[in-house]
XYZ file of C-alpha atoms in Angstrom:
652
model
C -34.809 -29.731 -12.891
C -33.363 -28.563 -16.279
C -30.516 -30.418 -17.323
C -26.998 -29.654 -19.410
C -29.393 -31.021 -22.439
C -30.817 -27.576 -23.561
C -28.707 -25.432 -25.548
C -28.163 -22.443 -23.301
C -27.101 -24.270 -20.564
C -24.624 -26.104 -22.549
C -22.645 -23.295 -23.997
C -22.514 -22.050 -20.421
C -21.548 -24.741 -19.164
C -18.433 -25.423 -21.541
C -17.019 -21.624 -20.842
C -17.146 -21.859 -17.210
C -15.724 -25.294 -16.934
C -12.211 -23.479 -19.067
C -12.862 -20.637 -16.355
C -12.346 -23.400 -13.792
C -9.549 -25.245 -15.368
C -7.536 -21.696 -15.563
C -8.556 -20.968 -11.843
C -7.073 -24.496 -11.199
C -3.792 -23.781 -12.918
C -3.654 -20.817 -11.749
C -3.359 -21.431 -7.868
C -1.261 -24.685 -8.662
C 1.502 -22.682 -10.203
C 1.510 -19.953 -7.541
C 1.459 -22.572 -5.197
C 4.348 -24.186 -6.577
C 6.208 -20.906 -6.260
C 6.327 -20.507 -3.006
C 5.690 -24.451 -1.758
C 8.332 -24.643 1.137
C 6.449 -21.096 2.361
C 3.054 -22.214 2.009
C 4.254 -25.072 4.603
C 1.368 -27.288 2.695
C 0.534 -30.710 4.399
C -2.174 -33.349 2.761
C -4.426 -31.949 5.166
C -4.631 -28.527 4.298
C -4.026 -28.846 0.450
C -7.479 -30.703 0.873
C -8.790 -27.337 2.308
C -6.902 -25.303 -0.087
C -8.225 -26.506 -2.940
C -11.889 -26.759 -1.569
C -12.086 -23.289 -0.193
C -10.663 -22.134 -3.445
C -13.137 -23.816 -5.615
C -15.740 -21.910 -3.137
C -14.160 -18.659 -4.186
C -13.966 -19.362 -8.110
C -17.612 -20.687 -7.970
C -18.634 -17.345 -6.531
C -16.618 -15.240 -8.635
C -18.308 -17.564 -11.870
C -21.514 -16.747 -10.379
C -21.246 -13.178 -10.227
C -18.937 -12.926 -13.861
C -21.398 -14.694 -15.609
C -24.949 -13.531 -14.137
C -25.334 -10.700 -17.192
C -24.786 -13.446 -19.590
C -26.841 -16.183 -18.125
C -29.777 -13.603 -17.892
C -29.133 -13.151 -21.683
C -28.991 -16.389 -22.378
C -31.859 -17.753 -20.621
C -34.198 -14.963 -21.862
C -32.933 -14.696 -25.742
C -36.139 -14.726 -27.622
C -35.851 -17.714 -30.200
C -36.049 -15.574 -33.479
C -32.724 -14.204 -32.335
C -31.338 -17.367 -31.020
C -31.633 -18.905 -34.267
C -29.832 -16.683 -36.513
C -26.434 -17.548 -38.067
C -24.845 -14.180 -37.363
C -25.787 -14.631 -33.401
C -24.484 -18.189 -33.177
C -20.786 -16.790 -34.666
C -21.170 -14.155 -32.344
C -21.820 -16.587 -29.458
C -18.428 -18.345 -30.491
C -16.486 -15.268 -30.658
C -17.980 -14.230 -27.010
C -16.421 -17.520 -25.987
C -13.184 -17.045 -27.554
C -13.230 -13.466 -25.785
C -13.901 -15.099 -22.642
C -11.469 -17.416 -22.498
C -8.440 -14.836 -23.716
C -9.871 -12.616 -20.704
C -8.775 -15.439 -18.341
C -6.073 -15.894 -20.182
C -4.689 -12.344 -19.793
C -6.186 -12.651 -15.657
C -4.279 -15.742 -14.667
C -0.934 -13.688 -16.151
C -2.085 -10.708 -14.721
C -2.187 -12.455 -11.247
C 1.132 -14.251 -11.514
C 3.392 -10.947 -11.926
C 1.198 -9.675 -9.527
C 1.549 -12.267 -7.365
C 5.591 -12.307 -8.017
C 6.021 -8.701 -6.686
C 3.476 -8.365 -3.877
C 3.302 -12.059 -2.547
C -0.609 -11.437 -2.630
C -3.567 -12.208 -5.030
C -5.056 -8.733 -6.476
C -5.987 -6.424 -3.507
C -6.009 -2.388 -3.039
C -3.106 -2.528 -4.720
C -4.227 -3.899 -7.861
C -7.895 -1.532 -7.622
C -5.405 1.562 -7.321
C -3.238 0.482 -10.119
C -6.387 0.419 -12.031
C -7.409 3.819 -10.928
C -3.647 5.072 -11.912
C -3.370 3.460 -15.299
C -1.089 5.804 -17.139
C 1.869 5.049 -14.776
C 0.698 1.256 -14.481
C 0.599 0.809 -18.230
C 3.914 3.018 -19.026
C 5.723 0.431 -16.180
C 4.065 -2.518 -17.756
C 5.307 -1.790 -21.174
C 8.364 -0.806 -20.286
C 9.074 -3.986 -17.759
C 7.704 -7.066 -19.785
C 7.627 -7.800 -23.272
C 3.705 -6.818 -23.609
C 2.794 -6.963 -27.112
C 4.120 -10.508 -28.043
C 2.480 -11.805 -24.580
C -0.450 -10.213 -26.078
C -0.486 -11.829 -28.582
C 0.885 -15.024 -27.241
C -2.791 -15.345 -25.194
C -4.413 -14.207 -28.521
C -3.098 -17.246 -30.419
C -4.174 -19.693 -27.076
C -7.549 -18.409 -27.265
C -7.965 -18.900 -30.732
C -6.448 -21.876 -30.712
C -8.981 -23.186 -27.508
C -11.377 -22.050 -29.340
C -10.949 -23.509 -32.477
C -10.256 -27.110 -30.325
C -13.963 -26.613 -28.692
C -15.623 -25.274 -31.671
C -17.861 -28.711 -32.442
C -18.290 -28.769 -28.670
C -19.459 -25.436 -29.086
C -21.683 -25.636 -32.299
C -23.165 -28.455 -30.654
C -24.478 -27.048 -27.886
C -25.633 -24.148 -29.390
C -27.704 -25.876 -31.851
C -29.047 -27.968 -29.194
C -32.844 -27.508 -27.948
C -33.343 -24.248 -25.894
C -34.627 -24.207 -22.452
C -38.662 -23.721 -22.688
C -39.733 -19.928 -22.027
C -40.981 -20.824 -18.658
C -37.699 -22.517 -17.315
C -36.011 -20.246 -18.297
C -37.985 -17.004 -16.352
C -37.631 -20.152 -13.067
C -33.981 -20.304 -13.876
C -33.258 -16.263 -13.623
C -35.322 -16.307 -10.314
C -33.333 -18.992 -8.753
C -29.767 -17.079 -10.298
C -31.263 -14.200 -8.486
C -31.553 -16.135 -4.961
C -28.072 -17.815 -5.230
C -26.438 -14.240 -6.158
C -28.219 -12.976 -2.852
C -27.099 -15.956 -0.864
C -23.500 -16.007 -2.520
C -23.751 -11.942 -1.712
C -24.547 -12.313 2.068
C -22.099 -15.897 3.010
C -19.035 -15.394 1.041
C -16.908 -12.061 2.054
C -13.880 -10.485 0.973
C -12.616 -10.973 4.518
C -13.857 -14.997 4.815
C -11.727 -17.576 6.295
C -9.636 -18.746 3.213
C -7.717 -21.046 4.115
C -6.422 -23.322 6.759
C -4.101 -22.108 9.756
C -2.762 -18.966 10.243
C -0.427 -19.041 6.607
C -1.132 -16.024 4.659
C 0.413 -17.388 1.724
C -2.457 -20.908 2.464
C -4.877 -17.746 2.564
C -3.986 -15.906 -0.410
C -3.926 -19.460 -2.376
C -7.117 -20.576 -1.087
C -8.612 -17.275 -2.459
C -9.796 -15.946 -5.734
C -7.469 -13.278 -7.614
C -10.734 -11.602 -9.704
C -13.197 -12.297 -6.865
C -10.569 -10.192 -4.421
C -10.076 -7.555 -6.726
C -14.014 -6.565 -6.856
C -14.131 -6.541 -3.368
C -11.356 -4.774 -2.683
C -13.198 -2.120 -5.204
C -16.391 -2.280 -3.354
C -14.928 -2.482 0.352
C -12.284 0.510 0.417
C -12.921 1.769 3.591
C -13.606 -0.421 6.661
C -15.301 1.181 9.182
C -13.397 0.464 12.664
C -16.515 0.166 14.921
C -18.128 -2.436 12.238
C -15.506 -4.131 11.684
C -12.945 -4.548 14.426
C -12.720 -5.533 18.414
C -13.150 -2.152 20.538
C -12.790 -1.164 24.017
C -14.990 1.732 26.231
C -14.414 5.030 24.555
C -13.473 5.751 28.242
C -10.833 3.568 28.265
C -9.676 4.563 24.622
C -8.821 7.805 26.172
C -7.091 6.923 28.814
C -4.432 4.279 26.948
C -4.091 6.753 24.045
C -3.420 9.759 26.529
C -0.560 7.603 28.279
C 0.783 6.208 25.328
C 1.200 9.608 23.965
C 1.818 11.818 27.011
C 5.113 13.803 27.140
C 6.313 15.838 30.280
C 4.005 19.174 30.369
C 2.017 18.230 27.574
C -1.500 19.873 28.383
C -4.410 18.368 26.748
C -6.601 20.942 25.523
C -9.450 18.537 23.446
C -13.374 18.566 24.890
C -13.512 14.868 23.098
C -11.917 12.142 25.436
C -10.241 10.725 22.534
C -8.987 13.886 21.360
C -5.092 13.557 21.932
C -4.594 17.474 20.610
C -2.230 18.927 23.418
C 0.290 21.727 23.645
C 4.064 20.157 23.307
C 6.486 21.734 24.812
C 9.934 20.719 23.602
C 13.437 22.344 26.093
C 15.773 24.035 25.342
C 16.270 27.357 22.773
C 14.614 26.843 19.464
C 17.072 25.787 16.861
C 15.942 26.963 13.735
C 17.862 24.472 10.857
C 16.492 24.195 7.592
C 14.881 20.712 7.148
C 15.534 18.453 3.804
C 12.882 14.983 4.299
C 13.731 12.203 1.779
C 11.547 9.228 1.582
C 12.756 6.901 -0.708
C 11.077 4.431 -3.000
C 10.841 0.601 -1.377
C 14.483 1.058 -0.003
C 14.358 -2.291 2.606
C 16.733 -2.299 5.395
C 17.834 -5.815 4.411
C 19.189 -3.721 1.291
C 21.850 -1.728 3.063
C 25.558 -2.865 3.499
C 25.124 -1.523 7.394
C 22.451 -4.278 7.753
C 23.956 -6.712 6.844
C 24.233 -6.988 2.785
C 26.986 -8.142 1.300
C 26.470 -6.891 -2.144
C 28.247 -3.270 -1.936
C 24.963 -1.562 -3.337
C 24.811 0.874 -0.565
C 28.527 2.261 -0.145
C 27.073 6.463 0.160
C 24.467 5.268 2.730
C 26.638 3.205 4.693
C 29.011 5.857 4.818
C 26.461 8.149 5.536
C 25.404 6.205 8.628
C 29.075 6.624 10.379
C 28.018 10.201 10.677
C 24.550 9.940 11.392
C 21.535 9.609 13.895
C 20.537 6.363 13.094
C 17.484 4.134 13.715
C 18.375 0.552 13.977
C 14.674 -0.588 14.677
C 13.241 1.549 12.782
C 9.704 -0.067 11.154
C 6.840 0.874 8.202
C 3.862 1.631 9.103
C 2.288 -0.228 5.799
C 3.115 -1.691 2.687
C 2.402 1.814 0.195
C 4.155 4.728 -0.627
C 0.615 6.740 0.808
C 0.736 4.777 3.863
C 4.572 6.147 4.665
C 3.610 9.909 3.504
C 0.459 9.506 5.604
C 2.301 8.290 9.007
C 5.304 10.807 7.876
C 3.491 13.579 6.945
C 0.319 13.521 9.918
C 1.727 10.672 12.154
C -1.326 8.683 12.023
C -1.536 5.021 12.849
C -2.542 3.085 9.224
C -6.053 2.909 9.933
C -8.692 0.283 7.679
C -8.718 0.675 4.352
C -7.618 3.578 2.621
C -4.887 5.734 3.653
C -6.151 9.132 4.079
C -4.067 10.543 0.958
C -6.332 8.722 -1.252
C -9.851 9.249 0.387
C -10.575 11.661 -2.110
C -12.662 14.699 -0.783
C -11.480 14.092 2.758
C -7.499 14.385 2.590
C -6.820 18.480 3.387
C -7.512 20.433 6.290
C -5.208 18.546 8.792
C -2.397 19.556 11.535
C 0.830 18.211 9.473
C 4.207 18.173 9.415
C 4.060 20.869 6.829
C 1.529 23.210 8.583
C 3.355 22.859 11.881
C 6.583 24.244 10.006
C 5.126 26.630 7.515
C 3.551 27.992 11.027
C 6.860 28.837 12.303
C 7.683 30.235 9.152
C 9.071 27.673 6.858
C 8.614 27.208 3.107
C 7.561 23.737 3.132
C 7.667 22.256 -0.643
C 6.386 18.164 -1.358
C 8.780 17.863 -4.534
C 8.260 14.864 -6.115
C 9.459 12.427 -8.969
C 6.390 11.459 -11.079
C 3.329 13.363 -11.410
C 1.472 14.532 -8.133
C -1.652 13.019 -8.764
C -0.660 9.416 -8.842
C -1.947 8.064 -5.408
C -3.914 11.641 -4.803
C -0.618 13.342 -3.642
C -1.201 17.044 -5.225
C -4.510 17.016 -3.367
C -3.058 15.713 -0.112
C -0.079 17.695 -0.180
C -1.307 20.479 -1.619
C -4.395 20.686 1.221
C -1.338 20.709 4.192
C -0.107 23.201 3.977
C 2.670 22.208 1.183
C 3.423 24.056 -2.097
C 3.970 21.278 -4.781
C 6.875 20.661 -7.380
C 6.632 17.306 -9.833
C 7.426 16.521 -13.033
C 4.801 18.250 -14.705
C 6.097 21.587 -13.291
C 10.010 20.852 -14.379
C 11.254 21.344 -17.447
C 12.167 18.203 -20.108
C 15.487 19.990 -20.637
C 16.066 19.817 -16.843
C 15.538 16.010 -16.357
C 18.537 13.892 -17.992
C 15.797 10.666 -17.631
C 12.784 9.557 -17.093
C 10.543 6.058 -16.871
C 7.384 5.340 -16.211
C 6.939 6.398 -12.359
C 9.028 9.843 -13.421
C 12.061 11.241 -13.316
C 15.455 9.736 -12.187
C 16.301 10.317 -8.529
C 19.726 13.202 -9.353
C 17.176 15.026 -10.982
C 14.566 15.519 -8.548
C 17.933 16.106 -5.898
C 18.795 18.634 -8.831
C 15.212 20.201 -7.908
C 15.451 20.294 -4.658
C 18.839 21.742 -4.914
C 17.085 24.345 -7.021
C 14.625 25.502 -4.357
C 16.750 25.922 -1.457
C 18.826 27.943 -3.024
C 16.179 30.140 -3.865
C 13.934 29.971 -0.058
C 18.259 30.860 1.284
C 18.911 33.927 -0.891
C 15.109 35.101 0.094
C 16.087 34.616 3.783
C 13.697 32.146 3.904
C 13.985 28.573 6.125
C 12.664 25.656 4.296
C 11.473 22.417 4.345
C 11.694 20.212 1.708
C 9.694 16.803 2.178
C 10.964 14.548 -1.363
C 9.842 11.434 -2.391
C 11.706 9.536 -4.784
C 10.707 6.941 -7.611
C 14.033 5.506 -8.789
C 13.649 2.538 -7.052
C 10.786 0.833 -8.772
C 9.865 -1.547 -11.202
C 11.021 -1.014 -14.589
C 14.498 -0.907 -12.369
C 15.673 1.743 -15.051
C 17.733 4.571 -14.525
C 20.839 7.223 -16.489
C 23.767 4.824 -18.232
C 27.038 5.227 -16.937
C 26.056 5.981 -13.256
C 26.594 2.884 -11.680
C 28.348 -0.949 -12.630
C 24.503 -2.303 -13.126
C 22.861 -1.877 -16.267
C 19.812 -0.033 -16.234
C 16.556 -2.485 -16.279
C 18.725 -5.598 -14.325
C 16.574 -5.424 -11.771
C 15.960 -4.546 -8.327
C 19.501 -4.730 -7.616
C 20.458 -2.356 -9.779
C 17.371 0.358 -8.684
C 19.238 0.196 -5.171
C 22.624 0.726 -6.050
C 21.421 3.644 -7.911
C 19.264 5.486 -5.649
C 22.206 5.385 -3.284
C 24.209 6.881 -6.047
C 21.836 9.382 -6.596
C 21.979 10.449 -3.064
C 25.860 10.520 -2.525
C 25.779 13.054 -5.537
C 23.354 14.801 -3.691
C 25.165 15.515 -0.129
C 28.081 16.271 -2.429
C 26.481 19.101 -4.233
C 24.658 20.083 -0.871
C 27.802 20.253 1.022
C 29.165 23.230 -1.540
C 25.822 25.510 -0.423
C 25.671 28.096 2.337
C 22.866 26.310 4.086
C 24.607 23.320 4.613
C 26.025 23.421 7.771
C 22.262 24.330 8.936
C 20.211 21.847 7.647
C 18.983 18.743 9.020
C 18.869 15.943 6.508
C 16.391 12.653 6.947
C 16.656 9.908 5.047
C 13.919 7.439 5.483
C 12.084 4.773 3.234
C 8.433 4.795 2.279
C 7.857 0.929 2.838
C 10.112 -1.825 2.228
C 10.547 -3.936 -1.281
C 8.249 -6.694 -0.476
C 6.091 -6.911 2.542
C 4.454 -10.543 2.161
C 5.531 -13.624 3.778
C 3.959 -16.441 6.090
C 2.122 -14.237 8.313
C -0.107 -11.730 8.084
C 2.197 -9.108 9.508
C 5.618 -10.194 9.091
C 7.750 -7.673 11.081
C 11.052 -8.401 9.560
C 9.802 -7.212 6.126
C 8.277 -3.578 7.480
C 12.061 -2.767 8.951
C 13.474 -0.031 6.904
C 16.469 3.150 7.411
C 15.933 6.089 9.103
C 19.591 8.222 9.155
C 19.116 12.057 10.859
C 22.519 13.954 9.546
C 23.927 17.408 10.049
C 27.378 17.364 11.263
C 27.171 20.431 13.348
C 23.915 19.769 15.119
C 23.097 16.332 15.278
C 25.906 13.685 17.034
C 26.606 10.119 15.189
C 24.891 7.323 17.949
C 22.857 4.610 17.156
C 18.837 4.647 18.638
C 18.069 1.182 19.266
C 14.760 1.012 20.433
C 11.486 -0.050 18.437
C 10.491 3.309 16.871
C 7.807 3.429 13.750
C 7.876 6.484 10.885
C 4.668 7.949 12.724
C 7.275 8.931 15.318
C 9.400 11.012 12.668
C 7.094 14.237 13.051
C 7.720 14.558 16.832
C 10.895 13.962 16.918
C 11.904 16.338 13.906
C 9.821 18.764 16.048
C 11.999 17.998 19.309
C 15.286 18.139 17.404
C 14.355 21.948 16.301
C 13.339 22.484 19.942
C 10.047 23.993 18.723
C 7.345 23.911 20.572
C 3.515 23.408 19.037
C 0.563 22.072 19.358
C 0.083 18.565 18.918
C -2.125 16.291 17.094
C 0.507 13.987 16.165
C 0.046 10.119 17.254
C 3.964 9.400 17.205
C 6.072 10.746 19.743
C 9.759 12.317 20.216
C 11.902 9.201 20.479
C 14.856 10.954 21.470
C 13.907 12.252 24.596
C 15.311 11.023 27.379
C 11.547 9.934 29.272
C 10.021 8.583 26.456
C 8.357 5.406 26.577
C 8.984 2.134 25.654
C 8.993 1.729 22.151
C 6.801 0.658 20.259
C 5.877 0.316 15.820
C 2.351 0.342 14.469
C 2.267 -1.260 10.934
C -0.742 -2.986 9.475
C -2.086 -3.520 6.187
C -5.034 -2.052 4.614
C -7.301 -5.066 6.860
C -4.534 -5.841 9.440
C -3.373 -3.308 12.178
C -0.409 -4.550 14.375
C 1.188 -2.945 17.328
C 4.700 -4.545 18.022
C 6.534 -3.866 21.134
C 9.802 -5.026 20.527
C 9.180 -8.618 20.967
C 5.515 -9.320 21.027
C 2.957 -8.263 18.400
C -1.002 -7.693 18.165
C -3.197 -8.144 15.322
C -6.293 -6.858 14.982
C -8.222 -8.049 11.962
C -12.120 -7.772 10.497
C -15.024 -9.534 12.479
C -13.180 -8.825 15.403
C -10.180 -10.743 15.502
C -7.494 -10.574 18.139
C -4.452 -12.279 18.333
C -0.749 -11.969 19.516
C 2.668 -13.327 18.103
C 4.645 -13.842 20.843
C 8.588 -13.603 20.008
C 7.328 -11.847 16.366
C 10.259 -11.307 14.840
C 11.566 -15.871 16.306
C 9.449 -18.192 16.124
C 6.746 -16.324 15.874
C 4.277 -18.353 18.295
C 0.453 -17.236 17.927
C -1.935 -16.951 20.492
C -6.046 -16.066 20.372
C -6.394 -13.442 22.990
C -9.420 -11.029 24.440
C -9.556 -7.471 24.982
C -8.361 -7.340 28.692
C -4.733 -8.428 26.714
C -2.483 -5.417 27.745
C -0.435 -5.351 24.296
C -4.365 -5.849 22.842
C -5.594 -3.141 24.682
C -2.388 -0.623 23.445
C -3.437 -2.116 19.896
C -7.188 -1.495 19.952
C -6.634 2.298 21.495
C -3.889 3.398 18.502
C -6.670 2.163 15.726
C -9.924 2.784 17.499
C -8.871 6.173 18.503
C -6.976 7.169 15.188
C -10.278 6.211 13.381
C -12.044 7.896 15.647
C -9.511 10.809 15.188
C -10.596 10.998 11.541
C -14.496 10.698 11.387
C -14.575 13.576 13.954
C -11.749 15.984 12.606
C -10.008 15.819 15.527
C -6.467 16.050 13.716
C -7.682 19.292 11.575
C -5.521 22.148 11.625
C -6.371 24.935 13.717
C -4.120 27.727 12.917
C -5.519 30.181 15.824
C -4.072 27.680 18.257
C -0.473 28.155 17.035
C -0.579 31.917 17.756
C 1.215 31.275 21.478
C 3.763 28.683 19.940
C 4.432 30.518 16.899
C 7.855 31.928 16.015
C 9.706 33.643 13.021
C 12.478 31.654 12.127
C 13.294 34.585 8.847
């Protein structure tokens, strides 16, 4: 058995045991963050710890396999020379600011998601220009740079007769070494095959124990390599029979007439009473704007005085919930009202996110200019594609002029000046005779916090609080300059939020921290009164539908809320491996190898519960997911324009 006395295993040794010492700290300061949350006992910390070290050992084993097979295989001549030896130390001192930089990395990571690196993190790295621009312009970059520059020098320099040492050490013989890259081989395959992205990691049913007992690099890869899930694989199913049948009832309205030659296909012809009503419609989705943020809910800060005015006079949703934890995840259940099925959100599978029966192509079918006018650039998160594929014309920042925006950060420009946009194109679809509809999405209210001086009593860059008393500026300047226009007084104005500021917390689903505003407002058409039932923003399509009286086909998932025979309500909200249904009180998780359980009293005490399939709340659960991914493999949501020709009508 070759021991630590030959050379290369030495030096390898010494780099991977700082690699371990910076996992270590790593998880014992995040830990320490958020102790009284983890709800550690001596028990579990045992487990933490241990399944941890599992993790880092697996992510070592994979990090280091190109340089162990270099090592091991390093032909003597080379070995030897003077040049390769100070090369050797400055891969080491390379290697250890890498960590360095990672275990920073994961703590402001960790400090505004509540997670170790995930989707998020992969499609941050796929995004870099905005990620970088926020970076720089949140944290003091450059002397942190250089900060971890100085430690790895420094830990360096400390280990540098270690070092020396071991290089100059005897080298393993030839033929241990070709035994030693077979058996790294076999332990990559077995370390490959036992240890998963989706593992038990942890002890209980703590996310935050989960996330701790994990490994920040080692989730990031495999959140690269795993971003899709397929449902069937990797989730608890039912008959496709019986798939049918629950999705048909759950989405069933009076007269609907299902037209679909697939079981599962929910496509049927809506037909919404009464005389059309054909108001212009302005969408607003708002950047991370939390319920918990808003004055009407309960916040006593004053950051919210236009909204909560605004709600006096308003349709308003009082359990009103996210559908995920992204801003594609809210445009995706907004924009197609689909359930947040496994992985990726369907705006960012790239290649298969046009061609579908949306929001926008129902309107623009009727005759509507529908416009996506956003903040930033469109193809952050794959939005010009997405948008641009259903049946949306696009305006961003790349197609407005600097002179035209009084500010911009990072993520784009401020909030009054995409309002000032959208201001701009209404006027213009009005004086052509044209309806519109005008789906926004904001970006004020994100990390760097930073917005125009003078606009509000926060200083730009405070902070979050500041971002939200700002965006609710933005938007009282924006129903005052809309209330001066001719198209006012027939518009329908929705104010809703993409997902909330911060979605983690002790379980996997915490349904408190998915609740955000939805407020419906036009004073002529729509009455103030508050809808307190469970609703969830894949239900915004229908209903916008309903309140227009239009009649369509359907391949919407959601439903109109407001009608008087709806259902029970119900939210779907899930994460990009966990897929919830919530009924008001109870909720069921589905999660990979075919988990099932249910929360009873979700948003008390939270009790959980292992259940089977032949669980009625399960059985709602599985049918949303199974179907909606079953809706997407077989196009059954695509837009078919032909269809429309019975339900269309010229609004001009």
């Amino acid at each position: 058995m070759p021991r630590l006395q030959y050379a290369q295993l030495r030096y390898l040794s010494i780099i991977l045991l700082v690699w371990l010492a910076v996992f270590f700290l790593t998880r014992s300061v995040l830990l320490i963050s958020h102790l009284s949350d983890a709800g550690i006992t001596p028990a579990n910390l045992l487990g933490l710890y241990g399944v941890g070290l599992v993790y880092d050992l697996s992510f070592l084993l994979y990090a280091a396999a190109p340089m162990t097979f270099y090592l091991l295989l390093c032909p003597a001549w080379l070995w030897q020379r003077r040049w390769h030896q100070r090369l050797l130390l400055g891969v080491a001192a390379v290697s250890i600011f890498v960590m360095l930089f990672t275990a920073v990395a994961e703590w402001l990571f960790w400090d505004e998601f509540g997670v170790r690196f995930n989707f998020i993190a992969v499609d941050y790295l796929v995004y870099s220009k905005e990620v970088v621009d926020n970076i720089l312009e949140s944290y003091p970059i450059y002397p942190l740079l250089a900060l971890l520059a100085a430690l790895a020098i420094g830990l360096t320099f400390a280990l540098r007769r270690v070092l020396r040492a071991a290089l100059q050490a005897p080298r393993l013989p030839f033929k241990r070494a070709v035994v030693g890259v077979g058996m790294l081989a076999v332990l990559l395959a077995l370390c490959l095959s036992l240890v998963g992205q989706d593992a038990p990691r942890g002890l209980g049913g703590n996310t935050y124990q989960r996330e701790l007992a994990s490994n920040g690099p080692y989730q990031f890869f495999a959140a690269f390599r795993n971003n899709e899930l397929d449902y069937r694989q990797f989730y608890a199913t039912l008959p496709d029979q019986a798939v049918a049948s629950l999705l048909r009832e759950e989405v069933a309205e009076p007269n609907a007439r299902f037209s679909g030659r697939d079981p599962q296909d929910i496509r049927r012809v809506i037909d919404n009473p009464g005389k059309p009503k054909p108001l212009n419609v302005v969408l607003v989705t708002i950047e991370s704007l939390s319920a918990k943020y808003l004055g009407s809910f309960g916040d006593t800060r004053a950051l919210t005085p236009n909204l909560d005015e605004l709600r006096k006079h308003s349709l308003v949703f009082t359990h009103f919930y996210a559908t995920g934890t992204r801003t594609d995840r809210g445009l995706e259940a907004i924009t197609l009202s689909m359930p947040p099925t496994p992985g990726r959100s369907i705006v960012k599978r790239i290649g298969r996110e046009a061609g579908y029966a949306s929001l926008g192509q129902q309107l623009g079918a009727k005759g509507y200019d529908s416009v996506f006018i956003y903040g930033g650039r469109g193809y952050f998160d794959n939005m010009n594609a997405f948008f641009g594929g259903n049946g949306y014309r696009i305006v961003d920042q790349s197609s407005v002029a600097d002179a035209d925006m009084s500010f911009q950060n990072a993520w784009g420009m401020a909030d009054e000046d995409l309002y000032r946009q959208a201001l701009k194109v209404a006027d213009a679809d009005n004086a052509d005779g044209k309806r519109f509809f005008l789906q926004l999405m904001t970006t004020s209210n994100h990390r760097p916090y930073t917005y125009p001086d003078g606009r509000i009593d926060i200083k730009s860059g405070d902070g979050r609080e500041g971002a939200v008393k700002y965006t609710d500026y933005a938007i009282g300047q924006f129903l005052a300059e809309a209330r001066k226009k001719p198209w006012f007084d027939d518009t329908l104005f929705v104010f809703v939020a993409d997902h909330t500021a911060g979605s983690a917390g002790r379980e996997d689903l915490p349904v408190a921290n998915y609740h955000i505003p939805l407020f419906i407002y036009s004073p002529k058409h729509v009455k103030p009164v508050e809808y307190a039932d469970v609703a969830s923003q894949i239900d915004v399509a229908p209903t916008l539908m309903g309140l227009l009286n239009l009649d369509y086909v359907s391949t919407f998932f959601g439903r109109n809320v407001l009608r008087e025979d709806h259902a029970p309500g119900r939210a779907l909200l899930g994460n990009y491996q966990y897929l919830g249904l919530f009924d008001g009180h109870d909720l069921a998780i589905l999660s990979p190898r075919q988990g099932m359980r249910r929360h009873e009293d979700a948003l008390g005490r939270s009790r959980e519960a292992r259940v089977g399939n032949d669980d009625p709340l399960m059985r709602r659960d599985i049918a949303y997911y199974q179907g909606a991914s079953h809706a997407f493999g077989k196009r059954l949501i695509a837009w078919h324009p032909d269809e429309q020709t019975d339900q269309r009508m010229s609004l001009r």
